[in-house]
JSON list of C-alpha atoms and ligand atoms in Angstrom, two decimals:
[
{"chain": "A", "resi": 55, "resn": "MET", "atom": "CA", "xyz": [57.33, 49.97, 28.33]},
{"chain": "A", "resi": 56, "resn": "ARG", "atom": "CA", "xyz": [56.40, 46.57, 30.42]},
{"chain": "A", "resi": 57, "resn": "LEU", "atom": "CA", "xyz": [59.58, 45.22, 31.30]},
{"chain": "A", "resi": 58, "resn": "ASP", "atom": "CA", "xyz": [58.17, 41.61, 30.32]},
{"chain": "A", "resi": 59, "resn": "LYS", "atom": "CA", "xyz": [57.61, 43.04, 27.05]},
{"chain": "A", "resi": 60, "resn": "PHE", "atom": "CA", "xyz": [60.88, 44.17, 26.40]},
{"chain": "A", "resi": 61, "resn": "LEU", "atom": "CA", "xyz": [63.21, 41.35, 27.64]},
{"chain": "A", "resi": 62, "resn": "ALA", "atom": "CA", "xyz": [60.59, 39.05, 24.58]},
{"chain": "A", "resi": 63, "resn": "GLU", "atom": "CA", "xyz": [61.81, 41.76, 22.29]},
{"chain": "A", "resi": 64, "resn": "ALA", "atom": "CA", "xyz": [64.87, 41.78, 22.36]},
{"chain": "A", "resi": 65, "resn": "GLY", "atom": "CA", "xyz": [64.96, 37.75, 22.28]},
{"chain": "A", "resi": 66, "resn": "VAL", "atom": "CA", "xyz": [65.44, 37.09, 26.27]},
{"chain": "A", "resi": 67, "resn": "GLY", "atom": "CA", "xyz": [62.76, 34.65, 25.53]},
{"chain": "A", "resi": 68, "resn": "SER", "atom": "CA", "xyz": [59.29, 34.16, 25.07]},
{"chain": "A", "resi": 69, "resn": "ARG", "atom": "CA", "xyz": [57.25, 36.12, 27.33]},
{"chain": "A", "resi": 70, "resn": "LYS", "atom": "CA", "xyz": [55.58, 32.71, 28.51]},
{"chain": "A", "resi": 71, "resn": "GLU", "atom": "CA", "xyz": [59.83, 32.07, 29.44]},
{"chain": "A", "resi": 72, "resn": "VAL", "atom": "CA", "xyz": [60.73, 35.52, 30.31]},
{"chain": "A", "resi": 73, "resn": "LYS", "atom": "CA", "xyz": [57.56, 35.19, 33.00]},
{"chain": "A", "resi": 74, "resn": "LEU", "atom": "CA", "xyz": [59.87, 31.80, 34.30]},
{"chain": "A", "resi": 75, "resn": "LEU", "atom": "CA", "xyz": [63.30, 33.76, 34.36]},
{"chain": "A", "resi": 76, "resn": "LEU", "atom": "CA", "xyz": [62.00, 36.82, 36.01]},
{"chain": "A", "resi": 77, "resn": "LYS", "atom": "CA", "xyz": [60.43, 34.25, 39.70]},
{"chain": "A", "resi": 78, "resn": "LYS", "atom": "CA", "xyz": [63.95, 32.87, 38.27]},
{"chain": "A", "resi": 79, "resn": "ASN", "atom": "CA", "xyz": [65.36, 36.48, 40.63]},
{"chain": "A", "resi": 80, "resn": "LEU", "atom": "CA", "xyz": [68.14, 37.09, 37.17]},
{"chain": "A", "resi": 81, "resn": "VAL", "atom": "CA", "xyz": [66.77, 40.31, 35.77]},
{"chain": "A", "resi": 82, "resn": "THR", "atom": "CA", "xyz": [68.31, 43.15, 37.44]},
{"chain": "A", "resi": 83, "resn": "VAL", "atom": "CA", "xyz": [66.05, 46.42, 36.47]},
{"chain": "A", "resi": 84, "resn": "ASN", "atom": "CA", "xyz": [69.12, 49.71, 37.42]},
{"chain": "A", "resi": 85, "resn": "GLU", "atom": "CA", "xyz": [70.66, 47.79, 40.45]},
{"chain": "A", "resi": 86, "resn": "GLN", "atom": "CA", "xyz": [67.48, 46.53, 41.69]},
{"chain": "A", "resi": 87, "resn": "PRO", "atom": "CA", "xyz": [66.20, 42.33, 41.24]},
{"chain": "A", "resi": 88, "resn": "VAL", "atom": "CA", "xyz": [63.08, 43.21, 39.71]},
{"chain": "A", "resi": 89, "resn": "LYS", "atom": "CA", "xyz": [59.71, 39.49, 39.47]},
{"chain": "A", "resi": 90, "resn": "ASP", "atom": "CA", "xyz": [57.53, 41.88, 38.17]},
{"chain": "A", "resi": 91, "resn": "GLY", "atom": "CA", "xyz": [57.50, 41.82, 34.80]},
{"chain": "A", "resi": 92, "resn": "LYS", "atom": "CA", "xyz": [54.60, 44.02, 34.79]},
{"chain": "A", "resi": 93, "resn": "LEU", "atom": "CA", "xyz": [56.31, 46.79, 35.50]},
{"chain": "A", "resi": 94, "resn": "HIS", "atom": "CA", "xyz": [57.09, 49.96, 33.20]},
{"chain": "A", "resi": 95, "resn": "ILE", "atom": "CA", "xyz": [60.20, 50.72, 32.47]},
{"chain": "A", "resi": 96, "resn": "ASP", "atom": "CA", "xyz": [62.58, 53.21, 29.96]},
{"chain": "A", "resi": 97, "resn": "GLU", "atom": "CA", "xyz": [63.59, 51.06, 27.55]},
{"chain": "A", "resi": 98, "resn": "TYR", "atom": "CA", "xyz": [66.22, 53.65, 26.42]},
{"chain": "A", "resi": 99, "resn": "GLN", "atom": "CA", "xyz": [67.48, 54.89, 29.18]},
{"chain": "A", "resi": 100, "resn": "ASP", "atom": "CA", "xyz": [67.12, 51.78, 32.24]},
{"chain": "A", "resi": 101, "resn": "ILE", "atom": "CA", "xyz": [69.63, 49.39, 32.64]},
{"chain": "A", "resi": 102, "resn": "VAL", "atom": "CA", "xyz": [68.27, 45.93, 32.30]},
{"chain": "A", "resi": 103, "resn": "LEU", "atom": "CA", "xyz": [70.85, 42.82, 33.52]},
{"chain": "A", "resi": 104, "resn": "PHE", "atom": "CA", "xyz": [69.78, 39.32, 32.62]},
{"chain": "A", "resi": 105, "resn": "ALA", "atom": "CA", "xyz": [72.17, 36.88, 34.12]},
{"chain": "A", "resi": 106, "resn": "GLY", "atom": "CA", "xyz": [74.14, 39.48, 34.52]},
{"chain": "A", "resi": 107, "resn": "GLU", "atom": "CA", "xyz": [74.38, 40.57, 30.69]},
{"chain": "A", "resi": 108, "resn": "ARG", "atom": "CA", "xyz": [73.16, 44.23, 29.38]},
{"chain": "A", "resi": 109, "resn": "VAL", "atom": "CA", "xyz": [69.88, 43.40, 27.88]},
{"chain": "A", "resi": 110, "resn": "ILE", "atom": "CA", "xyz": [70.49, 46.53, 24.56]},
{"chain": "A", "resi": 111, "resn": "TYR", "atom": "CA", "xyz": [66.08, 47.30, 22.72]},
{"chain": "A", "resi": 112, "resn": "GLN", "atom": "CA", "xyz": [66.07, 46.43, 20.13]},
{"chain": "A", "resi": 113, "resn": "LYS", "atom": "CA", "xyz": [63.14, 46.05, 17.72]},
{"chain": "A", "resi": 114, "resn": "PHE", "atom": "CA", "xyz": [63.30, 44.86, 14.91]},
{"chain": "A", "resi": 115, "resn": "TYR", "atom": "CA", "xyz": [66.60, 43.70, 13.54]},
{"chain": "A", "resi": 116, "resn": "TYR", "atom": "CA", "xyz": [67.68, 43.46, 9.75]},
{"chain": "A", "resi": 117, "resn": "TYR", "atom": "CA", "xyz": [69.87, 41.23, 8.46]},
{"chain": "A", "resi": 118, "resn": "LEU", "atom": "CA", "xyz": [71.34, 40.41, 4.60]},
{"chain": "A", "resi": 119, "resn": "LEU", "atom": "CA", "xyz": [72.44, 37.82, 3.80]},
{"chain": "A", "resi": 120, "resn": "HIS", "atom": "CA", "xyz": [74.53, 36.10, 0.62]},
{"chain": "A", "resi": 121, "resn": "LYS", "atom": "CA", "xyz": [71.99, 32.82, -0.23]},
{"chain": "A", "resi": 122, "resn": "PRO", "atom": "CA", "xyz": [74.08, 30.00, -1.89]},
{"chain": "A", "resi": 123, "resn": "GLN", "atom": "CA", "xyz": [72.06, 27.69, -3.59]},
{"chain": "A", "resi": 124, "resn": "GLY", "atom": "CA", "xyz": [71.36, 24.15, -1.34]},
{"chain": "A", "resi": 125, "resn": "VAL", "atom": "CA", "xyz": [69.57, 26.28, 1.31]},
{"chain": "A", "resi": 126, "resn": "VAL", "atom": "CA", "xyz": [66.14, 26.93, 1.65]},
{"chain": "A", "resi": 127, "resn": "SER", "atom": "CA", "xyz": [64.27, 29.99, 1.94]},
{"chain": "A", "resi": 128, "resn": "ALA", "atom": "CA", "xyz": [62.03, 28.87, 4.99]},
{"chain": "A", "resi": 129, "resn": "THR", "atom": "CA", "xyz": [62.38, 29.49, 9.09]},
{"chain": "A", "resi": 130, "resn": "GLU", "atom": "CA", "xyz": [61.50, 24.91, 9.20]},
{"chain": "A", "resi": 131, "resn": "ASP", "atom": "CA", "xyz": [62.76, 22.45, 6.92]},
{"chain": "A", "resi": 132, "resn": "ALA", "atom": "CA", "xyz": [62.27, 18.96, 7.64]},
{"chain": "A", "resi": 133, "resn": "ARG", "atom": "CA", "xyz": [65.07, 17.78, 5.10]},
{"chain": "A", "resi": 134, "resn": "ASP", "atom": "CA", "xyz": [66.19, 20.88, 4.72]},
{"chain": "A", "resi": 135, "resn": "GLN", "atom": "CA", "xyz": [68.86, 23.61, 6.04]},
{"chain": "A", "resi": 136, "resn": "THR", "atom": "CA", "xyz": [67.40, 26.69, 6.38]},
{"chain": "A", "resi": 137, "resn": "VAL", "atom": "CA", "xyz": [68.72, 30.12, 5.52]},
{"chain": "A", "resi": 138, "resn": "ILE", "atom": "CA", "xyz": [67.52, 30.29, 9.08]},
{"chain": "A", "resi": 139, "resn": "ASP", "atom": "CA", "xyz": [70.08, 28.24, 10.04]},
{"chain": "A", "resi": 140, "resn": "LEU", "atom": "CA", "xyz": [72.26, 29.85, 8.03]},
{"chain": "A", "resi": 141, "resn": "LEU", "atom": "CA", "xyz": [72.64, 32.98, 11.39]},
{"chain": "A", "resi": 142, "resn": "LYS", "atom": "CA", "xyz": [75.13, 32.73, 13.98]},
{"chain": "A", "resi": 143, "resn": "GLU", "atom": "CA", "xyz": [73.45, 31.89, 17.31]},
{"chain": "A", "resi": 144, "resn": "GLU", "atom": "CA", "xyz": [74.12, 34.86, 19.21]},
{"chain": "A", "resi": 145, "resn": "ASP", "atom": "CA", "xyz": [72.20, 36.64, 15.95]},
{"chain": "A", "resi": 146, "resn": "TYR", "atom": "CA", "xyz": [68.63, 34.16, 16.05]},
{"chain": "A", "resi": 147, "resn": "ARG", "atom": "CA", "xyz": [65.70, 34.90, 16.91]},
{"chain": "A", "resi": 148, "resn": "THR", "atom": "CA", "xyz": [62.56, 32.17, 17.32]},
{"chain": "A", "resi": 149, "resn": "ASP", "atom": "CA", "xyz": [60.26, 35.60, 14.73]},
{"chain": "A", "resi": 150, "resn": "LEU", "atom": "CA", "xyz": [63.28, 36.06, 11.96]},
{"chain": "A", "resi": 151, "resn": "PHE", "atom": "CA", "xyz": [62.14, 35.28, 8.94]},
{"chain": "A", "resi": 152, "resn": "PRO", "atom": "CA", "xyz": [62.99, 35.89, 5.14]},
{"chain": "A", "resi": 153, "resn": "VAL", "atom": "CA", "xyz": [61.72, 38.34, 3.07]},
{"chain": "A", "resi": 154, "resn": "GLY", "atom": "CA", "xyz": [59.96, 36.44, 0.11]},
{"chain": "A", "resi": 155, "resn": "ARG", "atom": "CA", "xyz": [61.37, 32.94, -1.04]},
{"chain": "A", "resi": 156, "resn": "LEU", "atom": "CA", "xyz": [64.54, 32.99, -3.65]},
{"chain": "A", "resi": 157, "resn": "ASP", "atom": "CA", "xyz": [64.65, 29.08, -5.15]},
{"chain": "A", "resi": 158, "resn": "LYS", "atom": "CA", "xyz": [67.06, 26.27, -3.42]},
{"chain": "A", "resi": 159, "resn": "ASP", "atom": "CA", "xyz": [69.28, 26.46, -5.94]},
{"chain": "A", "resi": 160, "resn": "THR", "atom": "CA", "xyz": [69.15, 30.32, -6.65]},
{"chain": "A", "resi": 161, "resn": "GLU", "atom": "CA", "xyz": [71.88, 32.68, -5.02]},
{"chain": "A", "resi": 162, "resn": "GLY", "atom": "CA", "xyz": [71.95, 35.90, -3.90]},
{"chain": "A", "resi": 163, "resn": "LEU", "atom": "CA", "xyz": [70.00, 38.24, -1.93]},
{"chain": "A", "resi": 164, "resn": "LEU", "atom": "CA", "xyz": [67.43, 37.64, 0.81]},
{"chain": "A", "resi": 165, "resn": "LEU", "atom": "CA", "xyz": [67.47, 40.11, 3.20]},
{"chain": "A", "resi": 166, "resn": "LEU", "atom": "CA", "xyz": [66.10, 38.44, 6.38]},
{"chain": "A", "resi": 167, "resn": "THR", "atom": "CA", "xyz": [64.06, 40.10, 9.51]},
{"chain": "A", "resi": 168, "resn": "ASN", "atom": "CA", "xyz": [61.28, 40.25, 11.26]},
{"chain": "A", "resi": 169, "resn": "ASP", "atom": "CA", "xyz": [59.35, 43.24, 10.11]},
{"chain": "A", "resi": 170, "resn": "GLY", "atom": "CA", "xyz": [57.18, 41.23, 9.09]},
{"chain": "A", "resi": 171, "resn": "GLN", "atom": "CA", "xyz": [55.83, 46.02, 7.71]},
{"chain": "A", "resi": 172, "resn": "LEU", "atom": "CA", "xyz": [58.12, 46.15, 5.92]},
{"chain": "A", "resi": 173, "resn": "ALA", "atom": "CA", "xyz": [59.05, 42.82, 4.28]},
{"chain": "A", "resi": 174, "resn": "HIS", "atom": "CA", "xyz": [54.64, 43.01, 3.52]},
{"chain": "A", "resi": 175, "resn": "ARG", "atom": "CA", "xyz": [55.87, 45.97, 2.07]},
{"chain": "A", "resi": 176, "resn": "LEU", "atom": "CA", "xyz": [59.04, 44.66, -0.23]},
{"chain": "A", "resi": 177, "resn": "LEU", "atom": "CA", "xyz": [57.09, 42.23, -1.13]},
{"chain": "A", "resi": 178, "resn": "SER", "atom": "CA", "xyz": [53.74, 43.47, -1.98]},
{"chain": "A", "resi": 179, "resn": "PRO", "atom": "CA", "xyz": [52.97, 43.48, -5.88]},
{"chain": "A", "resi": 180, "resn": "LYS", "atom": "CA", "xyz": [51.02, 46.86, -4.82]},
{"chain": "A", "resi": 181, "resn": "LYS", "atom": "CA", "xyz": [54.01, 48.42, -4.37]},
{"chain": "A", "resi": 182, "resn": "HIS", "atom": "CA", "xyz": [55.55, 47.69, -7.98]},
{"chain": "A", "resi": 183, "resn": "VAL", "atom": "CA", "xyz": [59.30, 47.18, -5.81]},
{"chain": "A", "resi": 184, "resn": "ASP", "atom": "CA", "xyz": [62.06, 46.35, -9.13]},
{"chain": "A", "resi": 185, "resn": "LYS", "atom": "CA", "xyz": [63.71, 42.61, -7.75]},
{"chain": "A", "resi": 186, "resn": "GLU", "atom": "CA", "xyz": [66.79, 42.46, -10.28]},
{"chain": "A", "resi": 187, "resn": "TYR", "atom": "CA", "xyz": [68.40, 39.19, -11.63]},
{"chain": "A", "resi": 188, "resn": "PHE", "atom": "CA", "xyz": [71.37, 37.58, -12.37]},
{"chain": "A", "resi": 189, "resn": "ALA", "atom": "CA", "xyz": [71.35, 34.08, -14.98]},
{"chain": "A", "resi": 190, "resn": "GLU", "atom": "CA", "xyz": [72.55, 31.62, -17.77]},
{"chain": "A", "resi": 191, "resn": "ILE", "atom": "CA", "xyz": [70.99, 30.98, -19.79]},
{"chain": "A", "resi": 192, "resn": "GLU", "atom": "CA", "xyz": [70.52, 27.84, -21.89]},
{"chain": "A", "resi": 193, "resn": "GLY", "atom": "CA", "xyz": [70.18, 29.22, -25.15]},
{"chain": "A", "resi": 194, "resn": "LEU", "atom": "CA", "xyz": [70.74, 32.49, -27.43]},
{"chain": "A", "resi": 195, "resn": "VAL", "atom": "CA", "xyz": [68.08, 35.49, -25.91]},
{"chain": "A", "resi": 196, "resn": "THR", "atom": "CA", "xyz": [67.08, 38.24, -28.61]},
{"chain": "A", "resi": 197, "resn": "GLU", "atom": "CA", "xyz": [65.71, 41.23, -29.26]},
{"chain": "A", "resi": 198, "resn": "GLU", "atom": "CA", "xyz": [62.90, 39.67, -29.84]},
{"chain": "A", "resi": 199, "resn": "ASP", "atom": "CA", "xyz": [62.41, 37.71, -26.40]},
{"chain": "A", "resi": 200, "resn": "VAL", "atom": "CA", "xyz": [63.37, 41.33, -24.18]},
{"chain": "A", "resi": 201, "resn": "GLN", "atom": "CA", "xyz": [60.06, 43.12, -26.15]},
{"chain": "A", "resi": 202, "resn": "ILE", "atom": "CA", "xyz": [58.75, 40.57, -25.21]},
{"chain": "A", "resi": 203, "resn": "PHE", "atom": "CA", "xyz": [58.98, 40.79, -22.11]},
{"chain": "A", "resi": 204, "resn": "ALA", "atom": "CA", "xyz": [58.72, 44.52, -21.92]},
{"chain": "A", "resi": 205, "resn": "SER", "atom": "CA", "xyz": [55.40, 44.05, -22.99]},
{"chain": "A", "resi": 206, "resn": "GLY", "atom": "CA", "xyz": [54.02, 41.32, -20.66]},
{"chain": "A", "resi": 207, "resn": "PHE", "atom": "CA", "xyz": [53.39, 38.01, -21.97]},
{"chain": "A", "resi": 208, "resn": "ALA", "atom": "CA", "xyz": [51.59, 34.32, -20.48]},
{"chain": "A", "resi": 209, "resn": "LEU", "atom": "CA", "xyz": [53.71, 32.51, -18.84]},
{"chain": "A", "resi": 210, "resn": "THR", "atom": "CA", "xyz": [53.84, 28.36, -20.15]},
{"chain": "A", "resi": 211, "resn": "ASN", "atom": "CA", "xyz": [50.34, 27.76, -17.94]},
{"chain": "A", "resi": 212, "resn": "ASP", "atom": "CA", "xyz": [48.52, 30.46, -19.22]},
{"chain": "A", "resi": 213, "resn": "GLU", "atom": "CA", "xyz": [49.63, 33.32, -15.56]},
{"chain": "A", "resi": 214, "resn": "GLN", "atom": "CA", "xyz": [50.42, 36.52, -16.87]},
{"chain": "A", "resi": 215, "resn": "VAL", "atom": "CA", "xyz": [53.37, 38.10, -15.86]},
{"chain": "A", "resi": 216, "resn": "LYS", "atom": "CA", "xyz": [53.95, 41.78, -15.97]},
{"chain": "A", "resi": 217, "resn": "PRO", "atom": "CA", "xyz": [55.42, 43.79, -18.02]},
{"chain": "A", "resi": 218, "resn": "SER", "atom": "CA", "xyz": [60.34, 43.43, -17.48]},
{"chain": "A", "resi": 219, "resn": "LYS", "atom": "CA", "xyz": [62.82, 44.89, -17.99]},
{"chain": "A", "resi": 220, "resn": "LEU", "atom": "CA", "xyz": [65.27, 42.76, -20.19]},
{"chain": "A", "resi": 221, "resn": "LEU", "atom": "CA", "xyz": [68.33, 43.37, -20.13]},
{"chain": "A", "resi": 222, "resn": "ILE", "atom": "CA", "xyz": [71.38, 40.75, -23.16]},
{"chain": "A", "resi": 223, "resn": "ASP", "atom": "CA", "xyz": [74.33, 40.76, -20.76]},
{"chain": "A", "resi": 224, "resn": "GLU", "atom": "CA", "xyz": [76.30, 39.00, -23.32]},
{"chain": "A", "resi": 225, "resn": "ILE", "atom": "CA", "xyz": [76.02, 36.12, -26.40]},
{"chain": "A", "resi": 226, "resn": "ASN", "atom": "CA", "xyz": [77.73, 33.59, -26.57]},
{"chain": "A", "resi": 227, "resn": "GLU", "atom": "CA", "xyz": [77.01, 31.03, -30.17]},
{"chain": "A", "resi": 228, "resn": "ALA", "atom": "CA", "xyz": [79.65, 28.79, -29.85]},
{"chain": "A", "resi": 229, "resn": "ASN", "atom": "CA", "xyz": [78.17, 27.53, -27.00]},
{"chain": "A", "resi": 230, "resn": "GLN", "atom": "CA", "xyz": [74.96, 28.33, -27.26]},
{"chain": "A", "resi": 231, "resn": "THR", "atom": "CA", "xyz": [73.98, 30.42, -24.19]},
{"chain": "A", "resi": 232, "resn": "SER", "atom": "CA", "xyz": [73.47, 33.37, -22.45]},
{"chain": "A", "resi": 233, "resn": "LYS", "atom": "CA", "xyz": [73.90, 36.13, -19.56]},
{"chain": "A", "resi": 234, "resn": "ILE", "atom": "CA", "xyz": [71.08, 38.42, -18.69]},
{"chain": "A", "resi": 235, "resn": "ARG", "atom": "CA", "xyz": [70.08, 40.46, -16.35]},
{"chain": "A", "resi": 236, "resn": "LEU", "atom": "CA", "xyz": [65.99, 41.13, -15.69]},
{"chain": "A", "resi": 237, "resn": "VAL", "atom": "CA", "xyz": [64.04, 42.76, -13.89]},
{"chain": "A", "resi": 238, "resn": "ILE", "atom": "CA", "xyz": [61.12, 41.57, -12.86]},
{"chain": "A", "resi": 239, "resn": "GLN", "atom": "CA", "xyz": [58.64, 43.45, -9.64]},
{"chain": "A", "resi": 240, "resn": "GLU", "atom": "CA", "xyz": [56.04, 40.69, -9.03]},
{"chain": "A", "resi": 241, "resn": "GLY", "atom": "CA", "xyz": [57.33, 37.40, -6.99]},
{"chain": "A", "resi": 242, "resn": "LYS", "atom": "CA", "xyz": [55.78, 34.04, -8.78]},
{"chain": "A", "resi": 243, "resn": "PHE", "atom": "CA", "xyz": [57.15, 31.09, -8.06]},
{"chain": "A", "resi": 244, "resn": "HIS", "atom": "CA", "xyz": [59.71, 29.56, -10.01]},
{"chain": "A", "resi": 245, "resn": "GLN", "atom": "CA", "xyz": [59.50, 33.16, -12.07]},
{"chain": "A", "resi": 246, "resn": "VAL", "atom": "CA", "xyz": [62.17, 33.75, -13.05]},
{"chain": "A", "resi": 247, "resn": "LYS", "atom": "CA", "xyz": [62.42, 30.35, -15.07]},
{"chain": "A", "resi": 248, "resn": "ARG", "atom": "CA", "xyz": [59.24, 30.12, -16.27]},
{"chain": "A", "resi": 249, "resn": "MET", "atom": "CA", "xyz": [59.67, 33.26, -17.82]},
{"chain": "A", "resi": 250, "resn": "PHE", "atom": "CA", "xyz": [62.63, 31.30, -19.84]},
{"chain": "A", "resi": 251, "resn": "GLU", "atom": "CA", "xyz": [60.84, 27.87, -20.07]},
{"chain": "A", "resi": 252, "resn": "ALA", "atom": "CA", "xyz": [57.95, 30.16, -22.35]},
{"chain": "A", "resi": 253, "resn": "VAL", "atom": "CA", "xyz": [60.12, 31.78, -24.78]},
{"chain": "A", "resi": 254, "resn": "ASP", "atom": "CA", "xyz": [61.66, 28.22, -25.46]},
{"chain": "A", "resi": 255, "resn": "LYS", "atom": "CA", "xyz": [64.93, 28.70, -22.98]},
{"chain": "A", "resi": 256, "resn": "ARG", "atom": "CA", "xyz": [66.32, 27.04, -19.03]},
{"chain": "A", "resi": 257, "resn": "VAL", "atom": "CA", "xyz": [67.70, 29.82, -16.91]},
{"chain": "A", "resi": 258, "resn": "VAL", "atom": "CA", "xyz": [70.77, 26.79, -15.28]},
{"chain": "A", "resi": 259, "resn": "TYR", "atom": "CA", "xyz": [72.78, 29.50, -13.21]},
{"chain": "A", "resi": 260, "resn": "LEU", "atom": "CA", "xyz": [70.06, 32.38, -10.95]},
{"chain": "A", "resi": 261, "resn": "LYS", "atom": "CA", "xyz": [71.07, 35.52, -8.94]},
{"chain": "A", "resi": 262, "resn": "ARG", "atom": "CA", "xyz": [68.95, 37.96, -7.37]},
{"chain": "A", "resi": 263, "resn": "LEU", "atom": "CA", "xyz": [71.76, 41.25, -7.45]},
{"chain": "A", "resi": 264, "resn": "ARG", "atom": "CA", "xyz": [68.80, 43.82, -5.86]},
{"chain": "A", "resi": 265, "resn": "MET", "atom": "CA", "xyz": [65.41, 44.30, -4.43]},
{"chain": "A", "resi": 266, "resn": "GLY", "atom": "CA", "xyz": [64.43, 47.86, -4.32]},
{"chain": "A", "resi": 267, "resn": "SER", "atom": "CA", "xyz": [67.41, 49.80, -3.15]},
{"chain": "A", "resi": 268, "resn": "LEU", "atom": "CA", "xyz": [69.21, 47.47, -1.01]},
{"chain": "A", "resi": 269, "resn": "VAL", "atom": "CA", "xyz": [72.28, 45.64, -3.33]},
{"chain": "A", "resi": 270, "resn": "LEU", "atom": "CA", "xyz": [73.56, 42.12, -3.28]},
{"chain": "A", "resi": 271, "resn": "ASP", "atom": "CA", "xyz": [76.90, 43.09, -1.02]},
{"chain": "A", "resi": 272, "resn": "GLU", "atom": "CA", "xyz": [80.32, 41.31, -3.18]},
{"chain": "A", "resi": 273, "resn": "GLN", "atom": "CA", "xyz": [82.08, 41.35, -0.45]},
{"chain": "A", "resi": 274, "resn": "LEU", "atom": "CA", "xyz": [80.14, 39.29, 1.50]},
{"chain": "A", "resi": 275, "resn": "PRO", "atom": "CA", "xyz": [81.40, 35.04, 0.50]},
{"chain": "A", "resi": 276, "resn": "LEU", "atom": "CA", "xyz": [77.82, 32.67, -0.15]},
{"chain": "A", "resi": 277, "resn": "GLY", "atom": "CA", "xyz": [75.95, 31.63, 2.93]},
{"chain": "A", "resi": 278, "resn": "ALA", "atom": "CA", "xyz": [77.30, 34.92, 5.58]},
{"chain": "A", "resi": 279, "resn": "TYR", "atom": "CA", "xyz": [75.30, 37.56, 6.26]},
{"chain": "A", "resi": 280, "resn": "ARG", "atom": "CA", "xyz": [75.22, 41.35, 7.97]},
{"chain": "A", "resi": 281, "resn": "PRO", "atom": "CA", "xyz": [72.97, 43.42, 9.28]},
{"chain": "A", "resi": 282, "resn": "LEU", "atom": "CA", "xyz": [71.72, 46.63, 6.96]},
{"chain": "A", "resi": 283, "resn": "THR", "atom": "CA", "xyz": [73.89, 49.96, 7.69]},
{"chain": "A", "resi": 284, "resn": "GLU", "atom": "CA", "xyz": [71.32, 52.99, 8.48]},
{"chain": "A", "resi": 285, "resn": "THR", "atom": "CA", "xyz": [71.98, 53.65, 4.91]},
{"chain": "A", "resi": 286, "resn": "GLU", "atom": "CA", "xyz": [69.97, 51.25, 3.53]},
{"chain": "A", "resi": 287, "resn": "LEU", "atom": "CA", "xyz": [67.47, 50.94, 5.98]},
{"chain": "A", "resi": 288, "resn": "GLN", "atom": "CA", "xyz": [67.06, 54.89, 5.58]},
{"chain": "A", "resi": 289, "resn": "GLU", "atom": "CA", "xyz": [66.45, 53.74, 1.93]},
{"chain": "A", "resi": 290, "resn": "LEU", "atom": "CA", "xyz": [64.78, 50.40, 2.08]},
{"chain": "B", "resi": 293, "resn": "URA", "atom": "N1", "xyz": [63.19, 33.18, -10.55]},
{"chain": "B", "resi": 293, "resn": "URA", "atom": "C1", "xyz": [62.76, 31.58, -10.76]},
{"chain": "B", "resi": 293, "resn": "URA", "atom": "O1", "xyz": [62.66, 31.34, -10.36]},
{"chain": "B", "resi": 293, "resn": "URA", "atom": "N2", "xyz": [63.46, 32.58, -8.53]},
{"chain": "B", "resi": 293, "resn": "URA", "atom": "C2", "xyz": [63.83, 32.71, -8.10]},
{"chain": "B", "resi": 293, "resn": "URA", "atom": "O2", "xyz": [64.38, 31.44, -6.85]},
{"chain": "B", "resi": 293, "resn": "URA", "atom": "C3", "xyz": [63.93, 33.55, -8.39]},
{"chain": "B", "resi": 293, "resn": "URA", "atom": "C4", "xyz": [63.03, 33.92, -8.77]}
]
């Protein structure tokens, strides 16, 4: 592949920045200084150094983040800290983005990547990828709610939601609260909160546990992230 493309995809800089960096004599290929970005290299064999540091070829990056509350699922925000701001400087790349959105007050599994095709596959309603949530609910969730969720129903604004799997984990009659797990295959705005609103209940805590085959790593503290393992990536 072309050297300038290699350097840009490896995160050294944009194509424009790479051009300038090459001009400044900062790049060597197999110990030879190179200024011409058009040079074709073998991205897996040739030894490319930028400012004396080895540049390893990796096109796509995948991080599993344990999203904390108070952080927005966006790449940029004028007011709030974003999930991308949680990345360490050495992992930051301009093309990383979160796959789907969790609300500011929702915790849990969020995949960060620069792989647009994978993101599309995970988010497209046509692909029926499970998203599993744990929630604490104000109100007593009933078997009737389980049936309503199982057959699909209309939200308060008449928007239709598809059948979903609701599992009651715990009912606390004294406090009038419930703990549940819910598996949906869509990703409408505030979907889980709005689904419970439609059955006259309120989500007071929400956490995403799973997206397709990818499960939240409970070893990861809130706000921490790690690259996906080879197995996780294969399964996705
Ligand atoms: N549903 C919600 O209501 N909020 C989220 O963050 C995710 C799903």
